[in-house]
Structure formats: C-alpha cells, structure tokens
CSV table of C-alpha atoms in Angstrom, one decimal:
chain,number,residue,atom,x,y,z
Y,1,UNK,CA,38.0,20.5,-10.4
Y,2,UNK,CA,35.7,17.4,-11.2
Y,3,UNK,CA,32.2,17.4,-9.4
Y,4,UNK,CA,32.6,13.7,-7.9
Y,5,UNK,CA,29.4,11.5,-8.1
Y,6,UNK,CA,27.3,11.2,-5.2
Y,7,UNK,CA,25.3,8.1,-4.8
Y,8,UNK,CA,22.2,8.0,-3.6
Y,9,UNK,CA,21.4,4.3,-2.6
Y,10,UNK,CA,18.3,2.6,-0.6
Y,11,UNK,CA,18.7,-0.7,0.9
Y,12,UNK,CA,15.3,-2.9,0.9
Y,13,UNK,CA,14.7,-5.8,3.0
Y,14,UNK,CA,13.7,-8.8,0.3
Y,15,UNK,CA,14.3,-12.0,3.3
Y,16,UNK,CA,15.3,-12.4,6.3
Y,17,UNK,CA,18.3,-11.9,5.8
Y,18,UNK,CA,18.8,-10.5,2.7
Y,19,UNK,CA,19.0,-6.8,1.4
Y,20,UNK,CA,18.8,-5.4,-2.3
Y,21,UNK,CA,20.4,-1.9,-2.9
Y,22,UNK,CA,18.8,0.8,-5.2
Y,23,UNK,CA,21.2,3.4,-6.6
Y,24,UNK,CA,19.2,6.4,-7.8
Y,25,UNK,CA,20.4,9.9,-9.5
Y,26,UNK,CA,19.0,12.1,-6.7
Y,27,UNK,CA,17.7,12.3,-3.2
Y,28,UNK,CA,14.2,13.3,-4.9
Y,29,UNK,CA,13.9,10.1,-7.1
Y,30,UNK,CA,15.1,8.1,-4.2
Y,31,UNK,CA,12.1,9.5,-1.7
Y,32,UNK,CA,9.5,8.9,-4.5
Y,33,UNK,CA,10.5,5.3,-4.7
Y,34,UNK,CA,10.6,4.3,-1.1
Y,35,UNK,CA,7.1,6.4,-1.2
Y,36,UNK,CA,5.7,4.2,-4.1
Y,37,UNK,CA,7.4,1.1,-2.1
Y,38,UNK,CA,5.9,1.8,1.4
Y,39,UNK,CA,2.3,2.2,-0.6
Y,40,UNK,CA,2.1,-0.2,-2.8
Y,41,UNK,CA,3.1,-3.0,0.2
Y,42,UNK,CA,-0.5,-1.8,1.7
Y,43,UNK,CA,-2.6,-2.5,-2.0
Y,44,UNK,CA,-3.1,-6.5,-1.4
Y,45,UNK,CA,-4.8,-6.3,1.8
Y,46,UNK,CA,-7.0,-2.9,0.7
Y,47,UNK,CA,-7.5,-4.7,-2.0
Y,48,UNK,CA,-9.1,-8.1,-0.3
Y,49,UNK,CA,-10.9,-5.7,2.1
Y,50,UNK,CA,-12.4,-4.8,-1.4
Y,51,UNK,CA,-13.2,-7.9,-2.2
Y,52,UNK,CA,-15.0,-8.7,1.1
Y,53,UNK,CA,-16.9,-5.6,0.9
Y,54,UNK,CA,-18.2,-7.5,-2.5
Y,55,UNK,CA,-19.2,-10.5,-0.4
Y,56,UNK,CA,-21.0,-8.4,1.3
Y,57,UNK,CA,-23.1,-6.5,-0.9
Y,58,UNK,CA,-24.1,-9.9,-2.4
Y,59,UNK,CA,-24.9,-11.7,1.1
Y,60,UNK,CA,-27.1,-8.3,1.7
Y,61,UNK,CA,-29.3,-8.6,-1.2
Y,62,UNK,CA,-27.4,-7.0,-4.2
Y,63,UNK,CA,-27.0,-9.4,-7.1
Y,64,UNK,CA,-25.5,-7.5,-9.9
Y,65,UNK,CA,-25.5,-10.8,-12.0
Y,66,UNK,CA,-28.0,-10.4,-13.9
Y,67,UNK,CA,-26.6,-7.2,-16.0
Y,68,UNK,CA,-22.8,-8.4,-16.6
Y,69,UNK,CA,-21.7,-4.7,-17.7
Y,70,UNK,CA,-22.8,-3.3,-14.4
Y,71,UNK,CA,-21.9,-6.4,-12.2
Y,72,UNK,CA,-18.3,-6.3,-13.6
Y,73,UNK,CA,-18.2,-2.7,-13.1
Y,74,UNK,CA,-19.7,-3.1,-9.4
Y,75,UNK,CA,-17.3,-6.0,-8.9
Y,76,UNK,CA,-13.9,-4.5,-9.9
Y,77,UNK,CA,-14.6,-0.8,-8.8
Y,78,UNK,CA,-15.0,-1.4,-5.8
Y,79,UNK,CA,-12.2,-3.2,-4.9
Y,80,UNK,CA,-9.8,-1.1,-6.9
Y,81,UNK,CA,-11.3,2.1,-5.2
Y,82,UNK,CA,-10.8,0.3,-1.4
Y,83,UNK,CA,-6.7,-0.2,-2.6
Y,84,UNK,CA,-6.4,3.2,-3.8
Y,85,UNK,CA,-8.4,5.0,-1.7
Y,86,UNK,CA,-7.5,3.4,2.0
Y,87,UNK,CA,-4.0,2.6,0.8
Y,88,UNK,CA,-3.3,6.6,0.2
Y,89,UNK,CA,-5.4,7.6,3.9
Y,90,UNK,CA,-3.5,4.9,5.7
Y,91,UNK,CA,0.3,6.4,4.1
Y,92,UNK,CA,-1.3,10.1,4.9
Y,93,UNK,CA,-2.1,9.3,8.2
Y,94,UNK,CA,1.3,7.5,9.0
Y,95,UNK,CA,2.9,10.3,7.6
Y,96,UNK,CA,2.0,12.6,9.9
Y,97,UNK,CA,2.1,10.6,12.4
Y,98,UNK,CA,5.6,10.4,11.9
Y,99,UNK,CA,6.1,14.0,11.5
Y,100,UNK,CA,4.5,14.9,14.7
Y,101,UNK,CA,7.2,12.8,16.6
C-alpha cells in the first residue's frame, strides 16, 4: 500500500482577477500562513496611525529633536509598537468574532 500525497493548497487573491495557489506539507503550516497573511495586510495602516500619533506628539509640544538617540528611539517605537500591537488586537478580536458565529 502507498500512502498517496495529500495536498494542502490555499488560493490568494493577488488582482482582480487573478489567483496565486500555495501548496503546503500540512493543514498546520497552511493555517499559519493565511494567519501571518491576514496580519501582516493590517501592518501599513497600524503602522501610519503610528506615524500620525508622531505628528501628534510634535504638534502637542514634544520635540525630541534635540537628543537624536532618544528622538529616533521615540520616532520609530512608536510606530512599530501601533503595527504590532493594534495589528494583533484587531486579528484577536476578528477571530472571535468569527468564532462566535
């Protein structure tokens, strides 16, 4: 007896009309990915919402210019932390929002 192959494929929506198919060895790997895909399409805007919240802080009164090592630290943690941070509560929440139904 030979154990035939199953495939485990994912088809993504790259156009309009246009599809690209992932093959991946297991069911497992093939959640993880679409995971990591649904994210990671939510890190731009986090990201620019980041950004503004920089604009912010700098039309309020904080002006981190003057020490560079700080002011770099400031100006890249924050956004970084927004895209992280919102992009995982906004996946959490739609997960079990999904669940529920």
């Amino acid at each position: 007896m030979t154990k035939e192959k199953q495939k485990h494929t994912l088809d993504v929506k790259i156009g309009p009309k246009k599809y690209r198919r992932y093959e991946f060895k297991s069911e497992e790997d093939k959640d993880q990915w679409e995971k990591l895909y649904r994210k990671s399409r939510l890190f731009m805007p986090y990201f620019l919402l980041g950004i503004g919240i920089n604009f912010l802080l700098y039309f309020a009164g904080l002006d981190l210019s003057k020490n560079i090592m700080l002011g770099a630290f400031v100006g890249l943690a924050i956004p970084f932390a927004s895209m992280y941070l919102l992009s995982e509560l906004h996946y959490r929440i739609a997960e079990k929002r999904t669940q529920k139904r």
